[in-house]
């Protein structure tokens, strides 16, 4: 399990799962299960992986089953951050068949999506570590309402989190610069407005902009869509005076050369907005 991973507070997660269950249950509940399955029927089942990957969202999946039926017996076999292979059991379930079948889809939707994010992150982290010191970080490009879960999944994959929201820090991006009239006016305005505890990062896409930003003094620079060669020059120009973050066109093919430039951070949007799911399935135990 990654060292920066701790469980999300249930108080934060439960409302998200409750809303997902209410969406699925609709106005009349699970009419199929109630029609086909006797109220007294019992079921022993497992959730198992059908692919190699990294697990995340299992605590949230457990909450989905518990909200439907607190009497279910649930045993977590693979916690968030664990690596799995096809056939590995992640969660064992025993109890009311109706309850398990009703909660199944919401639990799997969450666990599959979060595990997909963790798996995608872990792949990039492994490559980056082979080429440099850079940490893989996520962005605010998350599913509305699921940001906390998705950022947790990034940590489960060995990545780190960028801002959780607009209130975390000042990040001056290209459109801020355009409206403010340039890099220097934007930085000076931010410094005049922000308190002494608020960090300031500025996005630049040329070395000239970077030089201007460093002359003003900032905490971090976002080096946007630069080639690895440009990133190497940018890291040399910064010379340790600020954190360096590369973004844009990051993939499994490009992350190695980007990390080799010496940047501190590599931010990746697609790990939360476009990562494929990890295929997990619920089946009868022993099937």
PDB file of C-alpha atoms in Angstrom:
ATOM      1  CA  UNK A   1       0.000   0.000   0.000  1.00  0.00           C
ATOM      2  CA  UNK A   2       1.381   3.470  -0.875  1.00  0.00           C
ATOM      3  CA  UNK A   3       2.745   5.386   2.108  1.00  0.00           C
ATOM      4  CA  UNK A   4       0.544   8.413   1.389  1.00  0.00           C
ATOM      5  CA  UNK A   5      -2.696   6.403   1.464  1.00  0.00           C
ATOM      6  CA  UNK A   6      -5.157   6.592   4.319  1.00  0.00           C
ATOM      7  CA  UNK A   7      -8.869   5.716   4.238  1.00  0.00           C
ATOM      8  CA  UNK A   8     -11.288   8.470   3.319  1.00  0.00           C
ATOM      9  CA  UNK A   9     -13.586   9.438   6.192  1.00  0.00           C
ATOM     10  CA  UNK A  10     -16.880   7.553   5.962  1.00  0.00           C
ATOM     11  CA  UNK A  11     -18.655  10.857   6.632  1.00  0.00           C
ATOM     12  CA  UNK A  12     -17.289  12.071   3.280  1.00  0.00           C
ATOM     13  CA  UNK A  13     -17.928   8.924   1.253  1.00  0.00           C
ATOM     14  CA  UNK A  14     -21.330   7.759   2.489  1.00  0.00           C
ATOM     15  CA  UNK A  15     -23.375  10.632   0.991  1.00  0.00           C
ATOM     16  CA  UNK A  16     -21.841   9.939  -2.440  1.00  0.00           C
ATOM     17  CA  UNK A  17     -22.713   6.249  -2.263  1.00  0.00           C
ATOM     18  CA  UNK A  18     -26.168   6.949  -0.849  1.00  0.00           C
ATOM     19  CA  UNK A  19     -26.887   9.264  -3.810  1.00  0.00           C
ATOM     20  CA  UNK A  20     -25.702   6.593  -6.264  1.00  0.00           C
ATOM     21  CA  UNK A  21     -27.968   3.981  -4.661  1.00  0.00           C
ATOM     22  CA  UNK A  22     -30.958   6.319  -4.730  1.00  0.00           C
ATOM     23  CA  UNK A  23     -30.285   6.983  -8.415  1.00  0.00           C
ATOM     24  CA  UNK A  24     -30.235   3.242  -9.132  1.00  0.00           C
ATOM     25  CA  UNK A  25     -33.212   2.289  -6.972  1.00  0.00           C
ATOM     26  CA  UNK A  26     -35.417   4.968  -8.513  1.00  0.00           C
ATOM     27  CA  UNK A  27     -39.061   5.179  -7.464  1.00  0.00           C
ATOM     28  CA  UNK A  28     -39.820   1.494  -6.935  1.00  0.00           C
ATOM     29  CA  UNK A  29     -36.599  -0.218  -5.858  1.00  0.00           C
ATOM     30  CA  UNK A  30     -35.105  -3.343  -7.416  1.00  0.00           C
ATOM     31  CA  UNK A  31     -38.215  -4.783  -9.036  1.00  0.00           C
ATOM     32  CA  UNK A  32     -36.318  -7.595 -10.805  1.00  0.00           C
ATOM     33  CA  UNK A  33     -34.692  -8.990  -7.670  1.00  0.00           C
ATOM     34  CA  UNK A  34     -37.867  -8.667  -5.633  1.00  0.00           C
ATOM     35  CA  UNK A  35     -39.799 -10.509  -8.359  1.00  0.00           C
ATOM     36  CA  UNK A  36     -37.300 -13.346  -8.884  1.00  0.00           C
ATOM     37  CA  UNK A  37     -35.580 -13.911  -5.555  1.00  0.00           C
ATOM     38  CA  UNK A  38     -37.352 -15.084  -2.385  1.00  0.00           C
ATOM     39  CA  UNK A  39     -36.918 -12.822   0.609  1.00  0.00           C
ATOM     40  CA  UNK A  40     -35.386 -15.718   2.543  1.00  0.00           C
ATOM     41  CA  UNK A  41     -32.776 -16.649  -0.091  1.00  0.00           C
ATOM     42  CA  UNK A  42     -29.138 -16.570   1.033  1.00  0.00           C
ATOM     43  CA  UNK A  43     -26.114 -15.949  -1.168  1.00  0.00           C
ATOM     44  CA  UNK A  44     -22.370 -16.384  -0.791  1.00  0.00           C
ATOM     45  CA  UNK A  45     -20.484 -14.363  -3.356  1.00  0.00           C
ATOM     46  CA  UNK A  46     -17.099 -12.847  -4.133  1.00  0.00           C
ATOM     47  CA  UNK A  47     -15.921  -9.807  -6.007  1.00  0.00           C
ATOM     48  CA  UNK A  48     -12.790 -10.829  -7.930  1.00  0.00           C
ATOM     49  CA  UNK A  49     -10.475  -9.179 -10.410  1.00  0.00           C
ATOM     50  CA  UNK A  50     -10.524 -10.221 -14.043  1.00  0.00           C
ATOM     51  CA  UNK A  51      -7.392  -8.256 -14.921  1.00  0.00           C
ATOM     52  CA  UNK A  52      -3.999  -7.304 -13.531  1.00  0.00           C
ATOM     53  CA  UNK A  53      -4.184  -3.974 -11.741  1.00  0.00           C
ATOM     54  CA  UNK A  54      -4.348  -1.991  -8.524  1.00  0.00           C
ATOM     55  CA  UNK A  55      -7.410  -1.905  -6.294  1.00  0.00           C
ATOM     56  CA  UNK A  56      -9.165   1.269  -5.159  1.00  0.00           C
ATOM     57  CA  UNK A  57     -12.690   2.103  -4.061  1.00  0.00           C
ATOM     58  CA  UNK A  58     -13.202  -1.114  -2.109  1.00  0.00           C
ATOM     59  CA  UNK A  59     -14.115   0.764   1.084  1.00  0.00           C
ATOM     60  CA  UNK A  60     -16.737   2.675  -0.898  1.00  0.00           C
ATOM     61  CA  UNK A  61     -18.078  -0.572  -2.339  1.00  0.00           C
ATOM     62  CA  UNK A  62     -18.402  -1.973   1.186  1.00  0.00           C
ATOM     63  CA  UNK A  63     -20.436   1.093   2.167  1.00  0.00           C
ATOM     64  CA  UNK A  64     -22.821   0.437  -0.737  1.00  0.00           C
ATOM     65  CA  UNK A  65     -23.565  -3.072   0.532  1.00  0.00           C
ATOM     66  CA  UNK A  66     -23.822  -1.903   4.152  1.00  0.00           C
ATOM     67  CA  UNK A  67     -26.296   0.860   3.304  1.00  0.00           C
ATOM     68  CA  UNK A  68     -28.572  -1.669   1.621  1.00  0.00           C
ATOM     69  CA  UNK A  69     -28.199  -4.236   4.402  1.00  0.00           C
ATOM     70  CA  UNK A  70     -26.085  -3.744   7.547  1.00  0.00           C
ATOM     71  CA  UNK A  71     -26.524  -7.458   8.355  1.00  0.00           C
ATOM     72  CA  UNK A  72     -24.406  -8.620   5.395  1.00  0.00           C
ATOM     73  CA  UNK A  73     -21.127 -10.318   6.278  1.00  0.00           C
ATOM     74  CA  UNK A  74     -18.350  -8.596   4.331  1.00  0.00           C
ATOM     75  CA  UNK A  75     -14.672  -9.595   4.374  1.00  0.00           C
ATOM     76  CA  UNK A  76     -12.161  -7.434   2.511  1.00  0.00           C
ATOM     77  CA  UNK A  77      -9.405  -9.595   1.012  1.00  0.00           C
ATOM     78  CA  UNK A  78      -7.570  -6.875  -0.952  1.00  0.00           C
ATOM     79  CA  UNK A  79      -7.491  -3.320   0.399  1.00  0.00           C
ATOM     80  CA  UNK A  80      -7.061  -0.141  -1.622  1.00  0.00           C
ATOM     81  CA  UNK A  81      -3.548   0.046  -3.048  1.00  0.00           C
ATOM     82  CA  UNK A  82      -3.161  -3.734  -3.368  1.00  0.00           C
ATOM     83  CA  UNK A  83      -1.981  -5.255  -6.632  1.00  0.00           C
ATOM     84  CA  UNK A  84      -4.211  -7.971  -8.084  1.00  0.00           C
ATOM     85  CA  UNK A  85      -4.085 -10.578 -10.820  1.00  0.00           C
ATOM     86  CA  UNK A  86      -6.979 -12.263 -12.654  1.00  0.00           C
ATOM     87  CA  UNK A  87      -8.926 -14.437 -10.225  1.00  0.00           C
ATOM     88  CA  UNK A  88      -7.783 -12.667  -7.070  1.00  0.00           C
ATOM     89  CA  UNK A  89     -10.667 -12.228  -4.630  1.00  0.00           C
ATOM     90  CA  UNK A  90     -11.125  -8.653  -3.456  1.00  0.00           C
ATOM     91  CA  UNK A  91     -14.246  -8.946  -1.294  1.00  0.00           C
ATOM     92  CA  UNK A  92     -16.248 -11.851   0.141  1.00  0.00           C
ATOM     93  CA  UNK A  93     -19.968 -11.437   0.805  1.00  0.00           C
ATOM     94  CA  UNK A  94     -22.544 -13.536   2.624  1.00  0.00           C
ATOM     95  CA  UNK A  95     -26.151 -12.821   3.516  1.00  0.00           C
ATOM     96  CA  UNK A  96     -29.445 -11.878   1.930  1.00  0.00           C
ATOM     97  CA  UNK A  97     -29.374 -12.586  -1.805  1.00  0.00           C
ATOM     98  CA  UNK A  98     -31.743  -9.704  -2.442  1.00  0.00           C
ATOM     99  CA  UNK A  99     -29.462  -7.241  -0.647  1.00  0.00           C
ATOM    100  CA  UNK A 100     -26.305  -8.359  -2.440  1.00  0.00           C
ATOM    101  CA  UNK A 101     -27.923  -8.258  -5.874  1.00  0.00           C
ATOM    102  CA  UNK A 102     -29.481  -4.845  -5.268  1.00  0.00           C
ATOM    103  CA  UNK A 103     -26.219  -3.203  -4.215  1.00  0.00           C
ATOM    104  CA  UNK A 104     -24.054  -5.066  -6.737  1.00  0.00           C
ATOM    105  CA  UNK A 105     -24.025  -2.563  -9.611  1.00  0.00           C
ATOM    106  CA  UNK A 106     -23.324   0.558  -7.575  1.00  0.00           C
ATOM    107  CA  UNK A 107     -20.555  -1.217  -5.658  1.00  0.00           C
ATOM    108  CA  UNK A 108     -18.963  -2.524  -8.852  1.00  0.00           C
ATOM    109  CA  UNK A 109     -19.313   0.783 -10.707  1.00  0.00           C
ATOM    110  CA  UNK A 110     -17.379   2.556  -7.973  1.00  0.00           C
ATOM    111  CA  UNK A 111     -14.746  -0.154  -7.438  1.00  0.00           C
ATOM    112  CA  UNK A 112     -14.131  -0.726 -11.162  1.00  0.00           C
ATOM    113  CA  UNK A 113     -13.753   2.983 -11.909  1.00  0.00           C
ATOM    114  CA  UNK A 114     -11.538   3.763  -8.940  1.00  0.00           C
ATOM    115  CA  UNK A 115      -9.398   0.680  -9.542  1.00  0.00           C
ATOM    116  CA  UNK A 116      -8.992   1.768 -13.163  1.00  0.00           C
ATOM    117  CA  UNK A 117      -7.708   5.148 -12.006  1.00  0.00           C
ATOM    118  CA  UNK A 118      -5.327   3.512  -9.524  1.00  0.00           C
ATOM    119  CA  UNK A 119      -4.063   1.116 -12.199  1.00  0.00           C
ATOM    120  CA  UNK A 120      -3.464   3.865 -14.764  1.00  0.00           C
ATOM    121  CA  UNK A 121      -1.661   5.958 -12.160  1.00  0.00           C
ATOM    122  CA  UNK A 122       0.531   3.054 -11.060  1.00  0.00           C
ATOM    123  CA  UNK A 123       1.640   2.475 -14.646  1.00  0.00           C
ATOM    124  CA  UNK A 124       2.819   6.059 -15.030  1.00  0.00           C
ATOM    125  CA  UNK A 125       4.432   6.105 -11.586  1.00  0.00           C
ATOM    126  CA  UNK A 126       6.497   3.012 -12.403  1.00  0.00           C
ATOM    127  CA  UNK A 127       7.831   4.513 -15.633  1.00  0.00           C
ATOM    128  CA  UNK A 128       8.536   7.927 -14.092  1.00  0.00           C
ATOM    129  CA  UNK A 129      10.556   6.328 -11.288  1.00  0.00           C
ATOM    130  CA  UNK A 130      12.809   4.671 -13.839  1.00  0.00           C
ATOM    131  CA  UNK A 131      13.746   8.022 -15.350  1.00  0.00           C
ATOM    132  CA  UNK A 132      13.831  10.593 -12.554  1.00  0.00           C
ATOM    133  CA  UNK A 133      12.389  11.912  -9.311  1.00  0.00           C
ATOM    134  CA  UNK A 134       9.088  13.254 -10.637  1.00  0.00           C
ATOM    135  CA  UNK A 135       5.848  12.525  -8.822  1.00  0.00           C
ATOM    136  CA  UNK A 136       2.707  11.810 -10.856  1.00  0.00           C
ATOM    137  CA  UNK A 137      -0.089  14.139  -9.749  1.00  0.00           C
ATOM    138  CA  UNK A 138      -3.740  14.421 -10.735  1.00  0.00           C
ATOM    139  CA  UNK A 139      -5.724  17.537 -11.695  1.00  0.00           C
ATOM    140  CA  UNK A 140      -9.213  18.982 -11.180  1.00  0.00           C
ATOM    141  CA  UNK A 141     -10.397  17.102 -14.288  1.00  0.00           C
ATOM    142  CA  UNK A 142     -12.543  14.772 -12.217  1.00  0.00           C
ATOM    143  CA  UNK A 143     -16.105  13.462 -12.350  1.00  0.00           C
ATOM    144  CA  UNK A 144     -18.411  16.010 -10.678  1.00  0.00           C
ATOM    145  CA  UNK A 145     -19.243  14.776  -7.183  1.00  0.00           C
ATOM    146  CA  UNK A 146     -16.597  12.044  -7.174  1.00  0.00           C
ATOM    147  CA  UNK A 147     -13.430  14.120  -6.789  1.00  0.00           C
ATOM    148  CA  UNK A 148     -12.554  12.868  -3.310  1.00  0.00           C
ATOM    149  CA  UNK A 149     -12.887   9.226  -4.387  1.00  0.00           C
ATOM    150  CA  UNK A 150     -10.954   9.737  -7.615  1.00  0.00           C
ATOM    151  CA  UNK A 151      -8.116  11.596  -5.924  1.00  0.00           C
ATOM    152  CA  UNK A 152      -7.974   8.825  -3.321  1.00  0.00           C
ATOM    153  CA  UNK A 153      -7.680   6.341  -6.195  1.00  0.00           C
ATOM    154  CA  UNK A 154      -4.709   8.296  -7.563  1.00  0.00           C
ATOM    155  CA  UNK A 155      -2.991   7.943  -4.191  1.00  0.00           C
ATOM    156  CA  UNK A 156      -3.838   4.217  -4.164  1.00  0.00           C
ATOM    157  CA  UNK A 157      -1.894   3.959  -7.423  1.00  0.00           C
ATOM    158  CA  UNK A 158       1.149   5.648  -5.901  1.00  0.00           C
ATOM    159  CA  UNK A 159       0.451   9.126  -7.259  1.00  0.00           C
ATOM    160  CA  UNK A 160      -0.065  12.383  -5.403  1.00  0.00           C
ATOM    161  CA  UNK A 161      -2.807  14.988  -5.407  1.00  0.00           C
ATOM    162  CA  UNK A 162      -2.781  18.446  -6.923  1.00  0.00           C
ATOM    163  CA  UNK A 163      -5.417  20.983  -5.882  1.00  0.00           C
ATOM    164  CA  UNK A 164      -8.695  19.635  -4.524  1.00  0.00           C
ATOM    165  CA  UNK A 165     -10.466  22.857  -5.484  1.00  0.00           C
ATOM    166  CA  UNK A 166     -10.124  26.465  -6.499  1.00  0.00           C
ATOM    167  CA  UNK A 167      -9.593  27.481  -2.883  1.00  0.00           C
ATOM    168  CA  UNK A 168      -6.428  25.436  -2.285  1.00  0.00           C
ATOM    169  CA  UNK A 169      -3.881  27.760  -3.848  1.00  0.00           C
ATOM    170  CA  UNK A 170      -3.357  30.379  -6.547  1.00  0.00           C
ATOM    171  CA  UNK A 171      -2.747  28.786  -9.951  1.00  0.00           C
ATOM    172  CA  UNK A 172      -2.393  31.462 -12.611  1.00  0.00           C
ATOM    173  CA  UNK A 173      -3.200  29.851 -15.961  1.00  0.00           C
ATOM    174  CA  UNK A 174      -3.009  31.087 -19.553  1.00  0.00           C
ATOM    175  CA  UNK A 175      -6.424  32.739 -19.571  1.00  0.00           C
ATOM    176  CA  UNK A 176      -5.713  34.525 -16.282  1.00  0.00           C
ATOM    177  CA  UNK A 177      -2.500  35.824 -17.861  1.00  0.00           C
ATOM    178  CA  UNK A 178      -4.315  36.933 -21.008  1.00  0.00           C
ATOM    179  CA  UNK A 179      -6.981  38.867 -19.093  1.00  0.00           C
ATOM    180  CA  UNK A 180      -4.528  40.296 -16.544  1.00  0.00           C
ATOM    181  CA  UNK A 181      -2.256  41.630 -19.289  1.00  0.00           C
ATOM    182  CA  UNK A 182       0.743  39.339 -18.908  1.00  0.00           C
ATOM    183  CA  UNK A 183       2.699  37.116 -16.554  1.00  0.00           C
ATOM    184  CA  UNK A 184       4.143  39.927 -14.449  1.00  0.00           C
ATOM    185  CA  UNK A 185       0.873  41.846 -13.834  1.00  0.00           C
ATOM    186  CA  UNK A 186      -0.903  38.573 -12.989  1.00  0.00           C
ATOM    187  CA  UNK A 187       1.731  37.542 -10.439  1.00  0.00           C
ATOM    188  CA  UNK A 188       1.860  40.974  -8.840  1.00  0.00           C
ATOM    189  CA  UNK A 189      -1.931  41.105  -8.545  1.00  0.00           C
ATOM    190  CA  UNK A 190      -1.994  37.626  -7.008  1.00  0.00           C
ATOM    191  CA  UNK A 191       0.661  38.538  -4.464  1.00  0.00           C
ATOM    192  CA  UNK A 192      -1.229  41.671  -3.492  1.00  0.00           C
ATOM    193  CA  UNK A 193      -4.428  39.677  -2.981  1.00  0.00           C
ATOM    194  CA  UNK A 194      -3.286  36.382  -1.459  1.00  0.00           C
ATOM    195  CA  UNK A 195      -2.394  35.912   2.178  1.00  0.00           C
ATOM    196  CA  UNK A 196       1.091  34.884   3.230  1.00  0.00           C
ATOM    197  CA  UNK A 197       0.011  31.254   3.685  1.00  0.00           C
ATOM    198  CA  UNK A 198      -1.271  30.882   0.103  1.00  0.00           C
ATOM    199  CA  UNK A 199       1.145  29.406  -2.427  1.00  0.00           C
ATOM    200  CA  UNK A 200       1.314  30.831  -5.941  1.00  0.00           C
ATOM    201  CA  UNK A 201       1.940  28.787  -9.085  1.00  0.00           C
ATOM    202  CA  UNK A 202       2.008  30.207 -12.600  1.00  0.00           C
ATOM    203  CA  UNK A 203       1.592  28.445 -15.929  1.00  0.00           C
ATOM    204  CA  UNK A 204       4.116  29.256 -18.652  1.00  0.00           C
ATOM    205  CA  UNK A 205       4.660  27.873 -22.128  1.00  0.00           C
ATOM    206  CA  UNK A 206       7.864  29.679 -23.108  1.00  0.00           C
ATOM    207  CA  UNK A 207      11.228  30.153 -21.470  1.00  0.00           C
ATOM    208  CA  UNK A 208      10.750  33.935 -21.711  1.00  0.00           C
ATOM    209  CA  UNK A 209       7.568  33.702 -19.639  1.00  0.00           C
ATOM    210  CA  UNK A 210       9.386  31.432 -17.191  1.00  0.00           C
ATOM    211  CA  UNK A 211      12.230  33.920 -16.814  1.00  0.00           C
ATOM    212  CA  UNK A 212       9.731  36.697 -16.074  1.00  0.00           C
ATOM    213  CA  UNK A 213       7.917  34.548 -13.520  1.00  0.00           C
ATOM    214  CA  UNK A 214      11.117  33.640 -11.720  1.00  0.00           C
ATOM    215  CA  UNK A 215      12.138  37.290 -11.579  1.00  0.00           C
ATOM    216  CA  UNK A 216       8.894  38.013  -9.709  1.00  0.00           C
ATOM    217  CA  UNK A 217       9.260  35.015  -7.404  1.00  0.00           C
ATOM    218  CA  UNK A 218       6.663  32.232  -7.276  1.00  0.00           C
ATOM    219  CA  UNK A 219       6.352  28.946  -5.392  1.00  0.00           C
ATOM    220  CA  UNK A 220       5.849  26.718  -8.423  1.00  0.00           C
ATOM    221  CA  UNK A 221       5.809  26.886 -12.207  1.00  0.00           C
ATOM    222  CA  UNK A 222       3.552  24.860 -14.486  1.00  0.00           C
ATOM    223  CA  UNK A 223       5.522  24.111 -17.652  1.00  0.00           C
ATOM    224  CA  UNK A 224       2.769  23.562 -20.190  1.00  0.00           C
ATOM    225  CA  UNK A 225       3.172  21.486 -23.345  1.00  0.00           C
ATOM    226  CA  UNK A 226       6.955  21.834 -23.460  1.00  0.00           C
ATOM    227  CA  UNK A 227       9.155  19.298 -25.210  1.00  0.00           C
ATOM    228  CA  UNK A 228      11.532  17.260 -23.040  1.00  0.00           C
ATOM    229  CA  UNK A 229      14.400  19.415 -24.314  1.00  0.00           C
ATOM    230  CA  UNK A 230      12.578  22.600 -23.322  1.00  0.00           C
ATOM    231  CA  UNK A 231      11.714  21.089 -19.953  1.00  0.00           C
ATOM    232  CA  UNK A 232      15.397  20.346 -19.337  1.00  0.00           C
ATOM    233  CA  UNK A 233      16.245  23.984 -20.107  1.00  0.00           C
ATOM    234  CA  UNK A 234      13.391  25.167 -17.888  1.00  0.00           C
ATOM    235  CA  UNK A 235      14.577  23.059 -14.940  1.00  0.00           C
ATOM    236  CA  UNK A 236      18.060  24.515 -15.356  1.00  0.00           C
ATOM    237  CA  UNK A 237      16.657  28.061 -15.469  1.00  0.00           C
ATOM    238  CA  UNK A 238      14.602  27.535 -12.310  1.00  0.00           C
ATOM    239  CA  UNK A 239      17.651  26.051 -10.577  1.00  0.00           C
ATOM    240  CA  UNK A 240      15.714  24.857  -7.542  1.00  0.00           C
ATOM    241  CA  UNK A 241      14.084  28.205  -6.783  1.00  0.00           C
ATOM    242  CA  UNK A 242      10.565  26.805  -7.299  1.00  0.00           C
ATOM    243  CA  UNK A 243       8.805  23.502  -7.833  1.00  0.00           C
ATOM    244  CA  UNK A 244       8.651  22.534 -11.489  1.00  0.00           C
ATOM    245  CA  UNK A 245       5.532  20.847 -12.855  1.00  0.00           C
ATOM    246  CA  UNK A 246       5.211  19.503 -16.380  1.00  0.00           C
ATOM    247  CA  UNK A 247       1.816  19.070 -18.015  1.00  0.00           C
ATOM    248  CA  UNK A 248       0.394  18.341 -21.427  1.00  0.00           C
ATOM    249  CA  UNK A 249       0.692  15.359 -23.795  1.00  0.00           C
ATOM    250  CA  UNK A 250       1.571  12.970 -20.945  1.00  0.00           C
ATOM    251  CA  UNK A 251       1.197   9.285 -21.826  1.00  0.00           C
ATOM    252  CA  UNK A 252       2.939   6.012 -21.071  1.00  0.00           C
ATOM    253  CA  UNK A 253       5.145   6.726 -24.094  1.00  0.00           C
ATOM    254  CA  UNK A 254       6.099  10.295 -23.146  1.00  0.00           C
ATOM    255  CA  UNK A 255       6.231  10.172 -19.336  1.00  0.00           C
ATOM    256  CA  UNK A 256       9.751   8.708 -19.269  1.00  0.00           C
ATOM    257  CA  UNK A 257      11.420  11.486 -21.305  1.00  0.00           C
ATOM    258  CA  UNK A 258       9.421  14.092 -19.371  1.00  0.00           C
ATOM    259  CA  UNK A 259      10.602  12.666 -16.043  1.00  0.00           C
ATOM    260  CA  UNK A 260      14.183  12.526 -17.324  1.00  0.00           C
ATOM    261  CA  UNK A 261      14.136  16.323 -17.736  1.00  0.00           C
ATOM    262  CA  UNK A 262      14.371  16.634 -13.955  1.00  0.00           C
ATOM    263  CA  UNK A 263      10.953  18.145 -13.215  1.00  0.00           C
ATOM    264  CA  UNK A 264       9.516  17.680  -9.733  1.00  0.00           C
ATOM    265  CA  UNK A 265       5.926  16.921 -10.756  1.00  0.00           C
ATOM    266  CA  UNK A 266       4.074  15.608 -13.800  1.00  0.00           C
ATOM    267  CA  UNK A 267       0.351  16.426 -13.820  1.00  0.00           C
ATOM    268  CA  UNK A 268      -1.958  14.163 -15.804  1.00  0.00           C
ATOM    269  CA  UNK A 269      -5.632  14.839 -16.438  1.00  0.00           C
ATOM    270  CA  UNK A 270      -6.580  11.635 -18.213  1.00  0.00           C
ATOM    271  CA  UNK A 271      -5.913   9.357 -15.233  1.00  0.00           C
ATOM    272  CA  UNK A 272      -9.112  10.697 -13.669  1.00  0.00           C
ATOM    273  CA  UNK A 273     -11.221  11.693 -16.673  1.00  0.00           C
ATOM    274  CA  UNK A 274     -10.429   8.910 -19.145  1.00  0.00           C
ATOM    275  CA  UNK A 275      -8.758   5.945 -17.436  1.00  0.00           C
ATOM    276  CA  UNK A 276     -10.338   2.613 -18.462  1.00  0.00           C
ATOM    277  CA  UNK A 277     -11.980   0.658 -15.673  1.00  0.00           C
ATOM    278  CA  UNK A 278     -10.374  -2.355 -14.043  1.00  0.00           C
ATOM    279  CA  UNK A 279     -12.699  -5.280 -14.716  1.00  0.00           C
ATOM    280  CA  UNK A 280     -14.042  -6.650 -11.443  1.00  0.00           C
ATOM    281  CA  UNK A 281     -16.965  -9.049 -11.226  1.00  0.00           C
ATOM    282  CA  UNK A 282     -19.332 -10.411  -8.621  1.00  0.00           C
ATOM    283  CA  UNK A 283     -19.994 -14.150  -8.816  1.00  0.00           C
ATOM    284  CA  UNK A 284     -21.184 -16.944  -6.578  1.00  0.00           C
ATOM    285  CA  UNK A 285     -18.439 -18.128  -4.249  1.00  0.00           C
ATOM    286  CA  UNK A 286     -16.717 -21.196  -5.661  1.00  0.00           C
ATOM    287  CA  UNK A 287     -18.136 -20.673  -9.142  1.00  0.00           C
TER     288      UNK A 287
END
